[in-house]
C-alpha positions as a LaTeX table, in Angstrom:
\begin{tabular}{lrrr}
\hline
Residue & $x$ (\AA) & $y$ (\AA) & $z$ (\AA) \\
\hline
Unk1 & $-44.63$ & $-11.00$ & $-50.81$ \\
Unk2 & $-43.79$ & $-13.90$ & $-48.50$ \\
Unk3 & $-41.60$ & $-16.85$ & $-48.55$ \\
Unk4 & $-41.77$ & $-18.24$ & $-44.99$ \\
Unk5 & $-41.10$ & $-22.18$ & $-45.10$ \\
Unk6 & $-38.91$ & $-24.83$ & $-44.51$ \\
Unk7 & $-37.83$ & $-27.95$ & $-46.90$ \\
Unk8 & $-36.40$ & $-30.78$ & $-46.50$ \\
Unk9 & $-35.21$ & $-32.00$ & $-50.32$ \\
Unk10 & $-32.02$ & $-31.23$ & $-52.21$ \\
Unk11 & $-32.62$ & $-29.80$ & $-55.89$ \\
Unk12 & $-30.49$ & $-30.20$ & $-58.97$ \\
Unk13 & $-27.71$ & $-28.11$ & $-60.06$ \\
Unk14 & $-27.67$ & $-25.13$ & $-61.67$ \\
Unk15 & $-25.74$ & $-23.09$ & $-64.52$ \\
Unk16 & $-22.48$ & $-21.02$ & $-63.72$ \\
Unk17 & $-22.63$ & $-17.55$ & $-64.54$ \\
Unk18 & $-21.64$ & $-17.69$ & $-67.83$ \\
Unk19 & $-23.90$ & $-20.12$ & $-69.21$ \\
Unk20 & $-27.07$ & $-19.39$ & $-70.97$ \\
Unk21 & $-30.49$ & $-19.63$ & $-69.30$ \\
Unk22 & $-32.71$ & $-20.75$ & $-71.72$ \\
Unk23 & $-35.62$ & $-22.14$ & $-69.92$ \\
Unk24 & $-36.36$ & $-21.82$ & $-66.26$ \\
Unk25 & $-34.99$ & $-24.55$ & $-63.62$ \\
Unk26 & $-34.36$ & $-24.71$ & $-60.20$ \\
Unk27 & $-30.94$ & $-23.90$ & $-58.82$ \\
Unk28 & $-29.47$ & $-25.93$ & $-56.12$ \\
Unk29 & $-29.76$ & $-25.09$ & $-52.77$ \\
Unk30 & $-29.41$ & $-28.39$ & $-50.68$ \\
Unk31 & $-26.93$ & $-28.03$ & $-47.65$ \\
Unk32 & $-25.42$ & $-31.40$ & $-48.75$ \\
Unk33 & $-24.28$ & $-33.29$ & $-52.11$ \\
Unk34 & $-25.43$ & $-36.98$ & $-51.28$ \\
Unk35 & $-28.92$ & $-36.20$ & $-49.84$ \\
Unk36 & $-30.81$ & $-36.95$ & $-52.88$ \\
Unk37 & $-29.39$ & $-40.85$ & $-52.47$ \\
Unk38 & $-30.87$ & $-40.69$ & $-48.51$ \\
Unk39 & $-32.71$ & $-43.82$ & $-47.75$ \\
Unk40 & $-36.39$ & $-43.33$ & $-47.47$ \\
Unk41 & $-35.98$ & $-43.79$ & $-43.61$ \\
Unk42 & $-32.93$ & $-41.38$ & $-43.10$ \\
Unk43 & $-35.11$ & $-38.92$ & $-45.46$ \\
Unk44 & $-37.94$ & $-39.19$ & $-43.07$ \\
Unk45 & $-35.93$ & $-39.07$ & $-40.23$ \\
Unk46 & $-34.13$ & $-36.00$ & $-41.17$ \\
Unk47 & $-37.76$ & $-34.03$ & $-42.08$ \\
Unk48 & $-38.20$ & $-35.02$ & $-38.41$ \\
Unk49 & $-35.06$ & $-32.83$ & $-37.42$ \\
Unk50 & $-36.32$ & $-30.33$ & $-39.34$ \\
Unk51 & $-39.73$ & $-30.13$ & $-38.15$ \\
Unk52 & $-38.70$ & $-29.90$ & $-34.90$ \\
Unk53 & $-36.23$ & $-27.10$ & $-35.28$ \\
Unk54 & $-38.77$ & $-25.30$ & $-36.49$ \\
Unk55 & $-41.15$ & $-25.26$ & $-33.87$ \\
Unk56 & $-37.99$ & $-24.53$ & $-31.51$ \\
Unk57 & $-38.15$ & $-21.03$ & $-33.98$ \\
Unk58 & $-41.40$ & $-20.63$ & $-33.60$ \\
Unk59 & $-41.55$ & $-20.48$ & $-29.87$ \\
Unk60 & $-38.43$ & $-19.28$ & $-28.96$ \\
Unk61 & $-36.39$ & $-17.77$ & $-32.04$ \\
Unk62 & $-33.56$ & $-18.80$ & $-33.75$ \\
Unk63 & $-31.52$ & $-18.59$ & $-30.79$ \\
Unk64 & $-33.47$ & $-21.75$ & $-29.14$ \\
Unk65 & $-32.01$ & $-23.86$ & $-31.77$ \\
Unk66 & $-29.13$ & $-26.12$ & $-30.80$ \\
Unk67 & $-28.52$ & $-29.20$ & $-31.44$ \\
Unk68 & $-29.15$ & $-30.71$ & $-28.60$ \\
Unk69 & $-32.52$ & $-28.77$ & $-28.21$ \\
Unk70 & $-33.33$ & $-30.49$ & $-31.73$ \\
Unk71 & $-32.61$ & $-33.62$ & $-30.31$ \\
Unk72 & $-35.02$ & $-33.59$ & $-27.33$ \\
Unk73 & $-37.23$ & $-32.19$ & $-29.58$ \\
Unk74 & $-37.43$ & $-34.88$ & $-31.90$ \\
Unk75 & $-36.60$ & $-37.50$ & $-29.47$ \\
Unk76 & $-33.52$ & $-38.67$ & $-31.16$ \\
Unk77 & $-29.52$ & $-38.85$ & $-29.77$ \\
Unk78 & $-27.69$ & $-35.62$ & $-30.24$ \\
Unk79 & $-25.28$ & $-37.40$ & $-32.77$ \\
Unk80 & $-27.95$ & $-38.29$ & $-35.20$ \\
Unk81 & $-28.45$ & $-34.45$ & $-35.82$ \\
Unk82 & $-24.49$ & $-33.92$ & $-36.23$ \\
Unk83 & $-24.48$ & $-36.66$ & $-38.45$ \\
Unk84 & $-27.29$ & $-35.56$ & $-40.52$ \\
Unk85 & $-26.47$ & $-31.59$ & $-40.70$ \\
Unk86 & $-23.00$ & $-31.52$ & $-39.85$ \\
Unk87 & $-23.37$ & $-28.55$ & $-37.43$ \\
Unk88 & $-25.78$ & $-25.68$ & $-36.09$ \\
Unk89 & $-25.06$ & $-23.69$ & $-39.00$ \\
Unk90 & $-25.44$ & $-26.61$ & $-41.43$ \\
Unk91 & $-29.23$ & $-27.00$ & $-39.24$ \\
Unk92 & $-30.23$ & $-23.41$ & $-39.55$ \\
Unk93 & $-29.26$ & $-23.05$ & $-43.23$ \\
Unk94 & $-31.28$ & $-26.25$ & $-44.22$ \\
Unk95 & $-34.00$ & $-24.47$ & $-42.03$ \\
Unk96 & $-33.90$ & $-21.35$ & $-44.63$ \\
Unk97 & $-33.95$ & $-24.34$ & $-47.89$ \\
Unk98 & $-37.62$ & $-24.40$ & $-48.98$ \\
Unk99 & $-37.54$ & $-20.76$ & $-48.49$ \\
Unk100 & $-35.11$ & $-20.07$ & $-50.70$ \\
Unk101 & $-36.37$ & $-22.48$ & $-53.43$ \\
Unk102 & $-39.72$ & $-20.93$ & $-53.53$ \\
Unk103 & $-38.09$ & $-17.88$ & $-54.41$ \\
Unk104 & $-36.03$ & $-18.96$ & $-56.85$ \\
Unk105 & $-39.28$ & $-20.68$ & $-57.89$ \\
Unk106 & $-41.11$ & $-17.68$ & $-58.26$ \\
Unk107 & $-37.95$ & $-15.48$ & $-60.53$ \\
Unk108 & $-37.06$ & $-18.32$ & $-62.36$ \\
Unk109 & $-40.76$ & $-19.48$ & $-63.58$ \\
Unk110 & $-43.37$ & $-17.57$ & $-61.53$ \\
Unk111 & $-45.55$ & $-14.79$ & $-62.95$ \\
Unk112 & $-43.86$ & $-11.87$ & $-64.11$ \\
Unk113 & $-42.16$ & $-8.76$ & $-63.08$ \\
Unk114 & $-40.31$ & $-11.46$ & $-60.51$ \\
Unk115 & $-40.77$ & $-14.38$ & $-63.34$ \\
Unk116 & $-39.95$ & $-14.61$ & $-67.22$ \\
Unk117 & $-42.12$ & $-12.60$ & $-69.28$ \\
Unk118 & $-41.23$ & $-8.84$ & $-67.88$ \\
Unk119 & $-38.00$ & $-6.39$ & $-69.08$ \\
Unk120 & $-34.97$ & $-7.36$ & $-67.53$ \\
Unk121 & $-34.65$ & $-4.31$ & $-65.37$ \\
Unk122 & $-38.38$ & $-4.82$ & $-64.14$ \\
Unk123 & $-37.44$ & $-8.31$ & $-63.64$ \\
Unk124 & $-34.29$ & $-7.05$ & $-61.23$ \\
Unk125 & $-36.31$ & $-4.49$ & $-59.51$ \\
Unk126 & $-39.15$ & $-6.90$ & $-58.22$ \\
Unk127 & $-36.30$ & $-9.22$ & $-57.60$ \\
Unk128 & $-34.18$ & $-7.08$ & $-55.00$ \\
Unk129 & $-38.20$ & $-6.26$ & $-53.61$ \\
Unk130 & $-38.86$ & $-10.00$ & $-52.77$ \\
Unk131 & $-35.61$ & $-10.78$ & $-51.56$ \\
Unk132 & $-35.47$ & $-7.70$ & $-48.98$ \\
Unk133 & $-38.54$ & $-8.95$ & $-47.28$ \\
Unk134 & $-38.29$ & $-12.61$ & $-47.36$ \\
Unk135 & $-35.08$ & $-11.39$ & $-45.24$ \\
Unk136 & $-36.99$ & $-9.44$ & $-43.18$ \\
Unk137 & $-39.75$ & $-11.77$ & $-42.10$ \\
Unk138 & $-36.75$ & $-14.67$ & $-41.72$ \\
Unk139 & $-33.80$ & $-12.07$ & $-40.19$ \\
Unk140 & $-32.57$ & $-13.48$ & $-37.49$ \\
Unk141 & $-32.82$ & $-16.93$ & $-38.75$ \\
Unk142 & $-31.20$ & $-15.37$ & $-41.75$ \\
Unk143 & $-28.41$ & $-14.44$ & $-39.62$ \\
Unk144 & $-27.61$ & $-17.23$ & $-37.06$ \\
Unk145 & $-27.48$ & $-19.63$ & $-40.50$ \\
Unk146 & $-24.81$ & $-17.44$ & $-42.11$ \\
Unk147 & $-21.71$ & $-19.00$ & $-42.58$ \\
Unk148 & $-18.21$ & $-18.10$ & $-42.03$ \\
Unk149 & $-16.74$ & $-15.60$ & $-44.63$ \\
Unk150 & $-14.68$ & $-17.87$ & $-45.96$ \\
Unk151 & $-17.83$ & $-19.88$ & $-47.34$ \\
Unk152 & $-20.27$ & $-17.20$ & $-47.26$ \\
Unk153 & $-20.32$ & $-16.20$ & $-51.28$ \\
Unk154 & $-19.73$ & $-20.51$ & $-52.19$ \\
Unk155 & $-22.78$ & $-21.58$ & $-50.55$ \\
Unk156 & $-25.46$ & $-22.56$ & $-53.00$ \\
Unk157 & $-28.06$ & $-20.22$ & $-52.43$ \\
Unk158 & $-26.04$ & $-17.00$ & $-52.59$ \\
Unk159 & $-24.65$ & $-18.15$ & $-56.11$ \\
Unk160 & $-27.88$ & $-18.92$ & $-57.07$ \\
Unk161 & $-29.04$ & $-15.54$ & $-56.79$ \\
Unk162 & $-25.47$ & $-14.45$ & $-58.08$ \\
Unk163 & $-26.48$ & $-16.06$ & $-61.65$ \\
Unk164 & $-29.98$ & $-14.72$ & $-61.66$ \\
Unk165 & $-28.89$ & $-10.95$ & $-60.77$ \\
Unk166 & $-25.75$ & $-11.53$ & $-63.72$ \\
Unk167 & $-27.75$ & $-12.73$ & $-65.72$ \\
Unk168 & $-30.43$ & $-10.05$ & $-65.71$ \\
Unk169 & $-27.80$ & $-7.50$ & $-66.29$ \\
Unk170 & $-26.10$ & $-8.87$ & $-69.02$ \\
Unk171 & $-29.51$ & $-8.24$ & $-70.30$ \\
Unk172 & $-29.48$ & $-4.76$ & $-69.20$ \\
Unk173 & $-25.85$ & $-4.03$ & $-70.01$ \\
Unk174 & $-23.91$ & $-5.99$ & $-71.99$ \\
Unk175 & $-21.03$ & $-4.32$ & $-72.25$ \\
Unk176 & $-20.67$ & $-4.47$ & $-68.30$ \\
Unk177 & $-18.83$ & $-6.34$ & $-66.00$ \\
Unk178 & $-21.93$ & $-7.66$ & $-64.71$ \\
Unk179 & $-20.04$ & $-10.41$ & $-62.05$ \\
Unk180 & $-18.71$ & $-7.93$ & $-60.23$ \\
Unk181 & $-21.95$ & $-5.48$ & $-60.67$ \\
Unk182 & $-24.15$ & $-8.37$ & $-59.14$ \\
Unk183 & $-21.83$ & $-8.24$ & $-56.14$ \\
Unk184 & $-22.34$ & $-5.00$ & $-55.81$ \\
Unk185 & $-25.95$ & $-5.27$ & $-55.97$ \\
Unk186 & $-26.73$ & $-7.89$ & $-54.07$ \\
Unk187 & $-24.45$ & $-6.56$ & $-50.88$ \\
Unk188 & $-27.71$ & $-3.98$ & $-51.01$ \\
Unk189 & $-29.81$ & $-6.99$ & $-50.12$ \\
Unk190 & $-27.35$ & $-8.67$ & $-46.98$ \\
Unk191 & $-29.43$ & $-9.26$ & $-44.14$ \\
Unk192 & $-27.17$ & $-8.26$ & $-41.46$ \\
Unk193 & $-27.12$ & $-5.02$ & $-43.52$ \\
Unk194 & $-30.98$ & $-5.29$ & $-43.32$ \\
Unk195 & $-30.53$ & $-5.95$ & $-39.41$ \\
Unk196 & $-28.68$ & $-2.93$ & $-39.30$ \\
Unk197 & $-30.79$ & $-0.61$ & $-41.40$ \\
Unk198 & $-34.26$ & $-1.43$ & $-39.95$ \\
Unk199 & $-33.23$ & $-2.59$ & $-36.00$ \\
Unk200 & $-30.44$ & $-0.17$ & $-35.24$ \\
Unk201 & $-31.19$ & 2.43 & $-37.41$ \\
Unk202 & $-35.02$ & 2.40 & $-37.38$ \\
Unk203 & $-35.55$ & 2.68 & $-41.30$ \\
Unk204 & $-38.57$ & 1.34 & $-42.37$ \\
Unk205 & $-39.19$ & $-1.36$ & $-45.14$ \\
Unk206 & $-40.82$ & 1.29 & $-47.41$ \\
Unk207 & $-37.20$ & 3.38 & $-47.50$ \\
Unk208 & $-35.34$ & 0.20 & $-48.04$ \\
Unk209 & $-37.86$ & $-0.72$ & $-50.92$ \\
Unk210 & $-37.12$ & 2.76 & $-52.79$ \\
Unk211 & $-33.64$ & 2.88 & $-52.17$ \\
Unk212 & $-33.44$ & $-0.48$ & $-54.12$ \\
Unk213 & $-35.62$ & 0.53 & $-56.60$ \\
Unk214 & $-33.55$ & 3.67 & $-56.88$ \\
Unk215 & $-30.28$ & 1.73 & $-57.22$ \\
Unk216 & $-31.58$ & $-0.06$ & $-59.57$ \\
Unk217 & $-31.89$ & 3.00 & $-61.64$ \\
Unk218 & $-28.74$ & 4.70 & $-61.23$ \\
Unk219 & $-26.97$ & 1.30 & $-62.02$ \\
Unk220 & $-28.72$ & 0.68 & $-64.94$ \\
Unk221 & $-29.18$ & 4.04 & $-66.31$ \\
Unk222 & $-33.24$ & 3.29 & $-66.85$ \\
Unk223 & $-36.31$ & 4.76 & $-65.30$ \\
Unk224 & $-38.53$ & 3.65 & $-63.47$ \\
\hline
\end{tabular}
């Protein structure tokens, strides 16, 4: 399953964990708050960045991406891409948006087990599935866009998955603390952890793929 890409837009907010899903919507995953009021020129400018970026990625990895690379790229003044994306992190993780929206396209209203329509615990096993190798086709874009620690777990697109995994579970088991158990979970699907597991330690995807399948078991006492 891929979801290679790159997007440009910002998307509207979603529900905190304790609020009830009750028809699919996208969650927000926009790197900033005011970019849906961007003029049509600063919007097209700003695709522009982003195009360019990614062909830096595409010919010489995510390492080739600074900001002043992006700016020769694109042919505009270094400042215009701090101004627009704040800093190389803010550039790579807009870099990883349309990715991420796709996915949460797919779980949120795509064809089930990943979309509505499938058991809950089928729903979480094809989730943790698609999310281990969207990371691995994307890894080390994945993880030169990660942000500090201190904003790591805030940033939109990790608490986006946060509510979908919590709310699976409290599907699966209600009488759980299923915020903290989505934690848990989703630490499974980090990609440095991936980096580590498949670069340094040679693992293949396949292992990964069953040990997340059999996690998914244990922690929800179901079978397969």
């Amino acid at each position: 399953m891929l979801y290679a890409g790159f997007m440009s837009a910002a998307l509207p907010p979603f529900p905190q964990p304790q609020e009830p899903v009750d028809k699919p919507q996208l969650l927000e995953v926009g790197s900033t708050a005011d970019e849906s009021c961007l003029r049509a020129d600063a919007a097209r400018n700003r695709a522009r960045l982003l195009e360019a970026a990614a062909r830096l990625v595409a010919e010489h990895g995510a390492a080739g991406v600074t900001m002043e690379a992006v700016a020769a790229e694109a042919g505009v003044g270094k400042g215009t891409v701090f101004r627009r994306f704040g800093d190389r992190t803010g550039l790579l993780t807009a870099l990883l948006d349309h990715s991420a929206r796709g996915l949460q396209a797919d779980f949120l209203g795509g064809p089930p087990p990943l979309g509505p329509g499938a058991p809950p615990v089928d729903r979480l096993r094809a989730f943790g599935v698609a999310v281990l190798y969207r990371s691995a086709e994307q890894l080390d874009l994945q993880l030169a866009a990660q942000p500090d620690p201190t904003r790591r777990y805030a940033h939109p697109s990790v608490r986006a998955l946060h509510t979908h995994v919590t709310v699976l579970l409290r599907q699966i088991l209600p009488d759980a603390d299923c915020d903290l158990l989505a934690q848990s979970l989703l630490a499974y699907l980090d990609p440095a952890l991936i980096n580590h597991l498949t670069r340094q330690c040679g693992m293949p995807m396949e292992r990964l793929e069953k040990g997340w399948l059999d996690l998914v078991e244990r922690v929800t006492r179901t079978e397969a």
